[in-house]
Amino acid sequence: MPSGFDAEKIRADFPVLQQLVNGKPLVYLDNGATSQKPQAVIDEIVRYYTTENANVHRGVHTLSQNATEDYENARAKLRGLLNAADDHEIIYTSGTTQSINIVAQSYGRQNIGEGDEIIVSNMEHHSNIVPWQMLCEEKGAVLRVVPIDDAGELLMDEYERMLSPRTKLVSITHVSNALGTILPVEQVIELAHAQGVPVMLDGAQAVPHMAVDVRKLDCDFYVFSGHKLFGPTGTGVLYGKAELLDAMPPVQGGGEMIKSVTFEKTIYNDLPYKFEAGTPNIAGAVGLGAAVDYVQSIGYETFAAHEEELLEYGARALEQIGGVRIIGTSPRKAGILSFVMEDIHPHDIGTILDAEGIAVRTGHHCAQPVMQRFQIPATARASLAMYNTKEDIDALVRGIDRVIEVFS
Ligand code: 7TS
């Protein structure tokens, strides 16, 4: 283990992990779907509701001012997390899905027209496919898909060929949720920018595992979900460069997103409020701020090294089991071990593992096109977080042995 990192100590911070499931100690390997919450995040939400609950940006009274301060402090923490230039480049959303839909319906509707092209990859989550299909249908634009190789890596020469004066946006995942591949996003961005094309990165599976610097990457939009980063559900972030967000129309109208309203003319508010109509998820934002503090108190370098070691350990262990095939074998991977077993449906794998107290996700992982690429209906997926240990992987291996036993 890397010096200074103690996964057992981290584990103790997560109350949900301290339980038996189906009579066995819980082995939680479904972090790609959502991660567990440390006590510090739970306490912060309880503190907020117990002592401070009020609406933000509206009251002169003390609770409202305190709530506003905490809500905005959390935004500043998220800016720091991504190293964005300004707090107002951080828009609170309900998750990655909403963040992408805002970009599609605002930036997309404004800038993408008939015959224009949007580039995605073959390994996108449905939430980075369907909003673009909806836009394409509305505008007569075309969705182009960068193919991948058998290891689950992007075919960069195909991508380069696809970029053209018709390309208006590249929207690509940073880390694949079904395969774990870390995409060469620096190169993706450099090639797009060389043609003046903006790039959005779907960081849902990246932010929980690696430090992200949006200014160093020079991406135009970056989106992620708070609930996969040890924060509450119903939270997410849309980062955009200020000059892009400033020029974009709001997608939802209501309170908070305006400066003044008359029946003749409404003046929209400044960033970030222009995109935050209505009462926001204040407790969620405050809880997400606590999650950022938690992640930073441990340090990405420290837990990323631990996770990398676990991923290698897990891959080696699974490869040694006869009949198991790992889907997604790029040498650059984060957090995900997707696999299939000869003649055994992934749902059966999931059910037998569950009886052993082991939580994995089985299915297409909302990434059906990548399943089609590998000509499989589904996989079983173990997805890691900082609190997982080699003992969890050993339990998974024992669980798979049990699956084999049941089916033999
Ligand atoms: N993009 C990626 C790469 C994802 O992995 C997910 C969720 C989303 C977008 C959507 O995030 P949401 O928070 O708005 O739902 N992925 C998964 C998963 O792999 N298993 O369950 C949810």
PDB file of N, CA and C in Angstrom, residues 129-198:
ATOM      1  N   ILE A 129     -25.603  10.432 -24.911  1.00  0.00           N
ATOM      2  CA  ILE A 129     -26.032  10.048 -26.266  1.00  0.00           C
ATOM      3  C   ILE A 129     -27.410  10.663 -26.547  1.00  0.00           C
ATOM      4  N   VAL A 130     -28.356  10.322 -25.671  1.00  0.00           N
ATOM      5  CA  VAL A 130     -29.763  10.672 -25.941  1.00  0.00           C
ATOM      6  C   VAL A 130     -30.004  12.195 -26.040  1.00  0.00           C
ATOM      7  N   PRO A 131     -29.427  13.018 -25.142  1.00  0.00           N
ATOM      8  CA  PRO A 131     -29.668  14.464 -25.307  1.00  0.00           C
ATOM      9  C   PRO A 131     -29.209  14.983 -26.673  1.00  0.00           C
ATOM     10  N   TRP A 132     -28.153  14.379 -27.217  1.00  0.00           N
ATOM     11  CA  TRP A 132     -27.635  14.803 -28.533  1.00  0.00           C
ATOM     12  C   TRP A 132     -28.526  14.284 -29.647  1.00  0.00           C
ATOM     13  N   GLN A 133     -29.062  13.074 -29.450  1.00  0.00           N
ATOM     14  CA  GLN A 133     -30.008  12.553 -30.454  1.00  0.00           C
ATOM     15  C   GLN A 133     -31.258  13.427 -30.498  1.00  0.00           C
ATOM     16  N   MET A 134     -31.705  13.857 -29.335  1.00  0.00           N
ATOM     17  CA  MET A 134     -32.897  14.727 -29.289  1.00  0.00           C
ATOM     18  C   MET A 134     -32.607  16.040 -30.011  1.00  0.00           C
ATOM     19  N   LEU A 135     -31.419  16.576 -29.765  1.00  0.00           N
ATOM     20  CA  LEU A 135     -31.046  17.841 -30.435  1.00  0.00           C
ATOM     21  C   LEU A 135     -30.922  17.637 -31.946  1.00  0.00           C
ATOM     22  N   CYS A 136     -30.294  16.533 -32.334  1.00  0.00           N
ATOM     23  CA  CYS A 136     -30.115  16.242 -33.768  1.00  0.00           C
ATOM     24  C   CYS A 136     -31.477  16.137 -34.458  1.00  0.00           C
ATOM     25  N   GLU A 137     -32.410  15.480 -33.771  1.00  0.00           N
ATOM     26  CA  GLU A 137     -33.745  15.325 -34.346  1.00  0.00           C
ATOM     27  C   GLU A 137     -34.411  16.690 -34.534  1.00  0.00           C
ATOM     28  N   GLU A 138     -34.243  17.513 -33.537  1.00  0.00           N
ATOM     29  CA  GLU A 138     -34.881  18.841 -33.588  1.00  0.00           C
ATOM     30  C   GLU A 138     -34.266  19.713 -34.673  1.00  0.00           C
ATOM     31  N   LYS A 139     -32.932  19.598 -34.826  1.00  0.00           N
ATOM     32  CA  LYS A 139     -32.219  20.549 -35.682  1.00  0.00           C
ATOM     33  C   LYS A 139     -31.802  19.989 -37.038  1.00  0.00           C
ATOM     34  N   GLY A 140     -31.932  18.696 -37.208  1.00  0.00           N
ATOM     35  CA  GLY A 140     -31.414  18.096 -38.435  1.00  0.00           C
ATOM     36  C   GLY A 140     -29.893  18.000 -38.416  1.00  0.00           C
ATOM     37  N   ALA A 141     -29.339  17.928 -37.215  1.00  0.00           N
ATOM     38  CA  ALA A 141     -27.884  17.745 -37.077  1.00  0.00           C
ATOM     39  C   ALA A 141     -27.564  16.250 -37.067  1.00  0.00           C
ATOM     40  N   VAL A 142     -26.264  15.930 -37.074  1.00  0.00           N
ATOM     41  CA  VAL A 142     -25.853  14.527 -37.218  1.00  0.00           C
ATOM     42  C   VAL A 142     -24.935  14.137 -36.054  1.00  0.00           C
ATOM     43  N   LEU A 143     -25.235  12.975 -35.450  1.00  0.00           N
ATOM     44  CA  LEU A 143     -24.382  12.463 -34.378  1.00  0.00           C
ATOM     45  C   LEU A 143     -23.338  11.531 -34.978  1.00  0.00           C
ATOM     46  N   ARG A 144     -22.057  11.829 -34.758  1.00  0.00           N
ATOM     47  CA  ARG A 144     -20.986  10.957 -35.261  1.00  0.00           C
ATOM     48  C   ARG A 144     -20.389  10.217 -34.069  1.00  0.00           C
ATOM     49  N   VAL A 145     -19.998   8.969 -34.298  1.00  0.00           N
ATOM     50  CA  VAL A 145     -19.547   8.116 -33.190  1.00  0.00           C
ATOM     51  C   VAL A 145     -18.130   7.615 -33.450  1.00  0.00           C
ATOM     52  N   VAL A 146     -17.205   7.954 -32.567  1.00  0.00           N
ATOM     53  CA  VAL A 146     -15.829   7.467 -32.719  1.00  0.00           C
ATOM     54  C   VAL A 146     -15.786   6.004 -32.288  1.00  0.00           C
ATOM     55  N   PRO A 147     -15.333   5.115 -33.163  1.00  0.00           N
ATOM     56  CA  PRO A 147     -15.277   3.697 -32.782  1.00  0.00           C
ATOM     57  C   PRO A 147     -14.152   3.409 -31.796  1.00  0.00           C
ATOM     58  N   ILE A 148     -14.211   2.218 -31.225  1.00  0.00           N
ATOM     59  CA  ILE A 148     -13.182   1.801 -30.255  1.00  0.00           C
ATOM     60  C   ILE A 148     -12.611   0.448 -30.673  1.00  0.00           C
ATOM     61  N   ASP A 149     -11.437   0.124 -30.130  1.00  0.00           N
ATOM     62  CA  ASP A 149     -10.840  -1.178 -30.479  1.00  0.00           C
ATOM     63  C   ASP A 149     -11.262  -2.244 -29.457  1.00  0.00           C
ATOM     64  N   ASP A 150     -10.720  -3.449 -29.617  1.00  0.00           N
ATOM     65  CA  ASP A 150     -11.154  -4.572 -28.772  1.00  0.00           C
ATOM     66  C   ASP A 150     -10.760  -4.423 -27.305  1.00  0.00           C
ATOM     67  N   ALA A 151      -9.773  -3.554 -27.046  1.00  0.00           N
ATOM     68  CA  ALA A 151      -9.397  -3.321 -25.652  1.00  0.00           C
ATOM     69  C   ALA A 151     -10.313  -2.272 -25.010  1.00  0.00           C
ATOM     70  N   GLY A 152     -11.071  -1.575 -25.871  1.00  0.00           N
ATOM     71  CA  GLY A 152     -11.934  -0.500 -25.344  1.00  0.00           C
ATOM     72  C   GLY A 152     -11.243   0.846 -25.399  1.00  0.00           C
ATOM     73  N   GLU A 153     -10.339   1.015 -26.362  1.00  0.00           N
ATOM     74  CA  GLU A 153      -9.663   2.305 -26.509  1.00  0.00           C
ATOM     75  C   GLU A 153     -10.203   3.035 -27.726  1.00  0.00           C
ATOM     76  N   LEU A 154     -10.204   4.344 -27.610  1.00  0.00           N
ATOM     77  CA  LEU A 154     -10.699   5.186 -28.695  1.00  0.00           C
ATOM     78  C   LEU A 154      -9.763   5.079 -29.898  1.00  0.00           C
ATOM     79  N   LEU A 155     -10.345   4.972 -31.090  1.00  0.00           N
ATOM     80  CA  LEU A 155      -9.505   4.953 -32.297  1.00  0.00           C
ATOM     81  C   LEU A 155      -9.238   6.397 -32.713  1.00  0.00           C
ATOM     82  N   MET A 156      -8.076   6.871 -32.298  1.00  0.00           N
ATOM     83  CA  MET A 156      -7.785   8.301 -32.440  1.00  0.00           C
ATOM     84  C   MET A 156      -7.668   8.743 -33.897  1.00  0.00           C
ATOM     85  N   ASP A 157      -7.171   7.847 -34.757  1.00  0.00           N
ATOM     86  CA  ASP A 157      -7.062   8.273 -36.163  1.00  0.00           C
ATOM     87  C   ASP A 157      -8.453   8.440 -36.778  1.00  0.00           C
ATOM     88  N   GLU A 158      -9.399   7.601 -36.349  1.00  0.00           N
ATOM     89  CA  GLU A 158     -10.787   7.747 -36.825  1.00  0.00           C
ATOM     90  C   GLU A 158     -11.377   9.065 -36.317  1.00  0.00           C
ATOM     91  N   TYR A 159     -11.067   9.358 -35.076  1.00  0.00           N
ATOM     92  CA  TYR A 159     -11.552  10.618 -34.484  1.00  0.00           C
ATOM     93  C   TYR A 159     -11.018  11.813 -35.276  1.00  0.00           C
ATOM     94  N   GLU A 160      -9.732  11.753 -35.555  1.00  0.00           N
ATOM     95  CA  GLU A 160      -9.099  12.866 -36.268  1.00  0.00           C
ATOM     96  C   GLU A 160      -9.747  13.057 -37.649  1.00  0.00           C
ATOM     97  N   ARG A 161     -10.030  11.930 -38.290  1.00  0.00           N
ATOM     98  CA  ARG A 161     -10.670  11.998 -39.620  1.00  0.00           C
ATOM     99  C   ARG A 161     -12.098  12.549 -39.544  1.00  0.00           C
ATOM    100  N   MET A 162     -12.741  12.284 -38.410  1.00  0.00           N
ATOM    101  CA  MET A 162     -14.143  12.697 -38.250  1.00  0.00           C
ATOM    102  C   MET A 162     -14.290  14.200 -38.056  1.00  0.00           C
ATOM    103  N   LEU A 163     -13.256  14.809 -37.451  1.00  0.00           N
ATOM    104  CA  LEU A 163     -13.313  16.259 -37.202  1.00  0.00           C
ATOM    105  C   LEU A 163     -13.316  16.993 -38.530  1.00  0.00           C
ATOM    106  N   SER A 164     -14.266  17.918 -38.678  1.00  0.00           N
ATOM    107  CA  SER A 164     -14.346  18.650 -39.946  1.00  0.00           C
ATOM    108  C   SER A 164     -14.985  20.005 -39.679  1.00  0.00           C
ATOM    109  N   PRO A 165     -15.049  20.842 -40.682  1.00  0.00           N
ATOM    110  CA  PRO A 165     -15.721  22.141 -40.469  1.00  0.00           C
ATOM    111  C   PRO A 165     -17.192  21.970 -40.068  1.00  0.00           C
ATOM    112  N   ARG A 166     -17.767  20.799 -40.292  1.00  0.00           N
ATOM    113  CA  ARG A 166     -19.155  20.579 -39.877  1.00  0.00           C
ATOM    114  C   ARG A 166     -19.257  20.286 -38.365  1.00  0.00           C
ATOM    115  N   THR A 167     -18.129  19.894 -37.761  1.00  0.00           N
ATOM    116  CA  THR A 167     -18.173  19.538 -36.334  1.00  0.00           C
ATOM    117  C   THR A 167     -18.405  20.787 -35.491  1.00  0.00           C
ATOM    118  N   LYS A 168     -19.432  20.735 -34.650  1.00  0.00           N
ATOM    119  CA  LYS A 168     -19.736  21.903 -33.812  1.00  0.00           C
ATOM    120  C   LYS A 168     -19.460  21.638 -32.326  1.00  0.00           C
ATOM    121  N   LEU A 169     -19.361  20.363 -31.974  1.00  0.00           N
ATOM    122  CA  LEU A 169     -19.102  20.031 -30.569  1.00  0.00           C
ATOM    123  C   LEU A 169     -18.586  18.599 -30.467  1.00  0.00           C
ATOM    124  N   VAL A 170     -17.614  18.404 -29.572  1.00  0.00           N
ATOM    125  CA  VAL A 170     -17.196  17.049 -29.204  1.00  0.00           C
ATOM    126  C   VAL A 170     -17.645  16.847 -27.759  1.00  0.00           C
ATOM    127  N   SER A 171     -18.389  15.764 -27.493  1.00  0.00           N
ATOM    128  CA  SER A 171     -18.841  15.492 -26.131  1.00  0.00           C
ATOM    129  C   SER A 171     -18.480  14.050 -25.809  1.00  0.00           C
ATOM    130  N   ILE A 172     -17.532  13.896 -24.923  1.00  0.00           N
ATOM    131  CA  ILE A 172     -16.924  12.578 -24.782  1.00  0.00           C
ATOM    132  C   ILE A 172     -16.693  12.264 -23.310  1.00  0.00           C
ATOM    133  N   THR A 173     -16.733  10.994 -22.983  1.00  0.00           N
ATOM    134  CA  THR A 173     -16.530  10.633 -21.581  1.00  0.00           C
ATOM    135  C   THR A 173     -15.042  10.695 -21.216  1.00  0.00           C
ATOM    136  N   HIS A 174     -14.783  11.031 -19.952  1.00  0.00           N
ATOM    137  CA  HIS A 174     -13.397  11.076 -19.481  1.00  0.00           C
ATOM    138  C   HIS A 174     -12.950   9.662 -19.101  1.00  0.00           C
ATOM    139  N   VAL A 175     -13.867   8.967 -18.405  1.00  0.00           N
ATOM    140  CA  VAL A 175     -13.633   7.547 -18.060  1.00  0.00           C
ATOM    141  C   VAL A 175     -14.915   6.785 -18.396  1.00  0.00           C
ATOM    142  N   SER A 176     -14.771   5.659 -19.068  1.00  0.00           N
ATOM    143  CA  SER A 176     -15.947   4.850 -19.450  1.00  0.00           C
ATOM    144  C   SER A 176     -16.532   4.126 -18.241  1.00  0.00           C
ATOM    145  N   ASN A 177     -17.836   4.235 -18.052  1.00  0.00           N
ATOM    146  CA  ASN A 177     -18.466   3.573 -16.897  1.00  0.00           C
ATOM    147  C   ASN A 177     -18.595   2.067 -17.095  1.00  0.00           C
ATOM    148  N   ALA A 178     -18.605   1.618 -18.339  1.00  0.00           N
ATOM    149  CA  ALA A 178     -18.792   0.188 -18.589  1.00  0.00           C
ATOM    150  C   ALA A 178     -17.458  -0.546 -18.691  1.00  0.00           C
ATOM    151  N   LEU A 179     -16.399   0.165 -19.132  1.00  0.00           N
ATOM    152  CA  LEU A 179     -15.109  -0.488 -19.394  1.00  0.00           C
ATOM    153  C   LEU A 179     -13.996  -0.015 -18.453  1.00  0.00           C
ATOM    154  N   GLY A 180     -14.137   1.205 -17.962  1.00  0.00           N
ATOM    155  CA  GLY A 180     -13.086   1.782 -17.114  1.00  0.00           C
ATOM    156  C   GLY A 180     -11.998   2.514 -17.874  1.00  0.00           C
ATOM    157  N   THR A 181     -12.033   2.474 -19.184  1.00  0.00           N
ATOM    158  CA  THR A 181     -11.001   3.134 -19.988  1.00  0.00           C
ATOM    159  C   THR A 181     -10.890   4.616 -19.627  1.00  0.00           C
ATOM    160  N   ILE A 182      -9.651   5.067 -19.418  1.00  0.00           N
ATOM    161  CA  ILE A 182      -9.403   6.509 -19.284  1.00  0.00           C
ATOM    162  C   ILE A 182      -9.093   7.010 -20.690  1.00  0.00           C
ATOM    163  N   LEU A 183      -9.913   7.911 -21.186  1.00  0.00           N
ATOM    164  CA  LEU A 183      -9.706   8.381 -22.566  1.00  0.00           C
ATOM    165  C   LEU A 183      -8.576   9.405 -22.630  1.00  0.00           C
ATOM    166  N   PRO A 184      -7.894   9.466 -23.788  1.00  0.00           N
ATOM    167  CA  PRO A 184      -6.814  10.451 -23.938  1.00  0.00           C
ATOM    168  C   PRO A 184      -7.400  11.842 -24.177  1.00  0.00           C
ATOM    169  N   VAL A 185      -8.019  12.391 -23.139  1.00  0.00           N
ATOM    170  CA  VAL A 185      -8.820  13.608 -23.319  1.00  0.00           C
ATOM    171  C   VAL A 185      -7.958  14.818 -23.702  1.00  0.00           C
ATOM    172  N   GLU A 186      -6.703  14.834 -23.255  1.00  0.00           N
ATOM    173  CA  GLU A 186      -5.828  15.967 -23.606  1.00  0.00           C
ATOM    174  C   GLU A 186      -5.702  16.048 -25.120  1.00  0.00           C
ATOM    175  N   GLN A 187      -5.465  14.879 -25.714  1.00  0.00           N
ATOM    176  CA  GLN A 187      -5.295  14.808 -27.175  1.00  0.00           C
ATOM    177  C   GLN A 187      -6.612  15.098 -27.902  1.00  0.00           C
ATOM    178  N   VAL A 188      -7.701  14.571 -27.337  1.00  0.00           N
ATOM    179  CA  VAL A 188      -9.041  14.809 -27.922  1.00  0.00           C
ATOM    180  C   VAL A 188      -9.301  16.317 -27.981  1.00  0.00           C
ATOM    181  N   ILE A 189      -8.978  16.992 -26.895  1.00  0.00           N
ATOM    182  CA  ILE A 189      -9.240  18.443 -26.802  1.00  0.00           C
ATOM    183  C   ILE A 189      -8.318  19.205 -27.752  1.00  0.00           C
ATOM    184  N   GLU A 190      -7.049  18.818 -27.761  1.00  0.00           N
ATOM    185  CA  GLU A 190      -6.079  19.522 -28.616  1.00  0.00           C
ATOM    186  C   GLU A 190      -6.497  19.448 -30.086  1.00  0.00           C
ATOM    187  N   LEU A 191      -6.897  18.262 -30.522  1.00  0.00           N
ATOM    188  CA  LEU A 191      -7.287  18.090 -31.933  1.00  0.00           C
ATOM    189  C   LEU A 191      -8.562  18.873 -32.248  1.00  0.00           C
ATOM    190  N   ALA A 192      -9.515  18.869 -31.326  1.00  0.00           N
ATOM    191  CA  ALA A 192     -10.765  19.609 -31.561  1.00  0.00           C
ATOM    192  C   ALA A 192     -10.482  21.108 -31.598  1.00  0.00           C
ATOM    193  N   HIS A 193      -9.709  21.561 -30.626  1.00  0.00           N
ATOM    194  CA  HIS A 193      -9.429  23.000 -30.558  1.00  0.00           C
ATOM    195  C   HIS A 193      -8.656  23.492 -31.779  1.00  0.00           C
ATOM    196  N   ALA A 194      -7.821  22.624 -32.336  1.00  0.00           N
ATOM    197  CA  ALA A 194      -7.075  23.002 -33.548  1.00  0.00           C
ATOM    198  C   ALA A 194      -8.040  23.366 -34.679  1.00  0.00           C
ATOM    199  N   GLN A 195      -9.274  22.834 -34.570  1.00  0.00           N
ATOM    200  CA  GLN A 195     -10.295  23.142 -35.590  1.00  0.00           C
ATOM    201  C   GLN A 195     -11.339  24.109 -35.047  1.00  0.00           C
ATOM    202  N   GLY A 196     -11.080  24.657 -33.879  1.00  0.00           N
ATOM    203  CA  GLY A 196     -12.017  25.615 -33.288  1.00  0.00           C
ATOM    204  C   GLY A 196     -13.272  24.980 -32.718  1.00  0.00           C
ATOM    205  N   VAL A 197     -13.208  23.678 -32.400  1.00  0.00           N
ATOM    206  CA  VAL A 197     -14.401  22.969 -31.910  1.00  0.00           C
ATOM    207  C   VAL A 197     -14.325  22.843 -30.377  1.00  0.00           C
ATOM    208  N   PRO A 198     -15.370  23.260 -29.671  1.00  0.00           N
ATOM    209  CA  PRO A 198     -15.375  23.105 -28.209  1.00  0.00           C
ATOM    210  C   PRO A 198     -15.598  21.652 -27.774  1.00  0.00           C
TER     211      PRO A 198
END
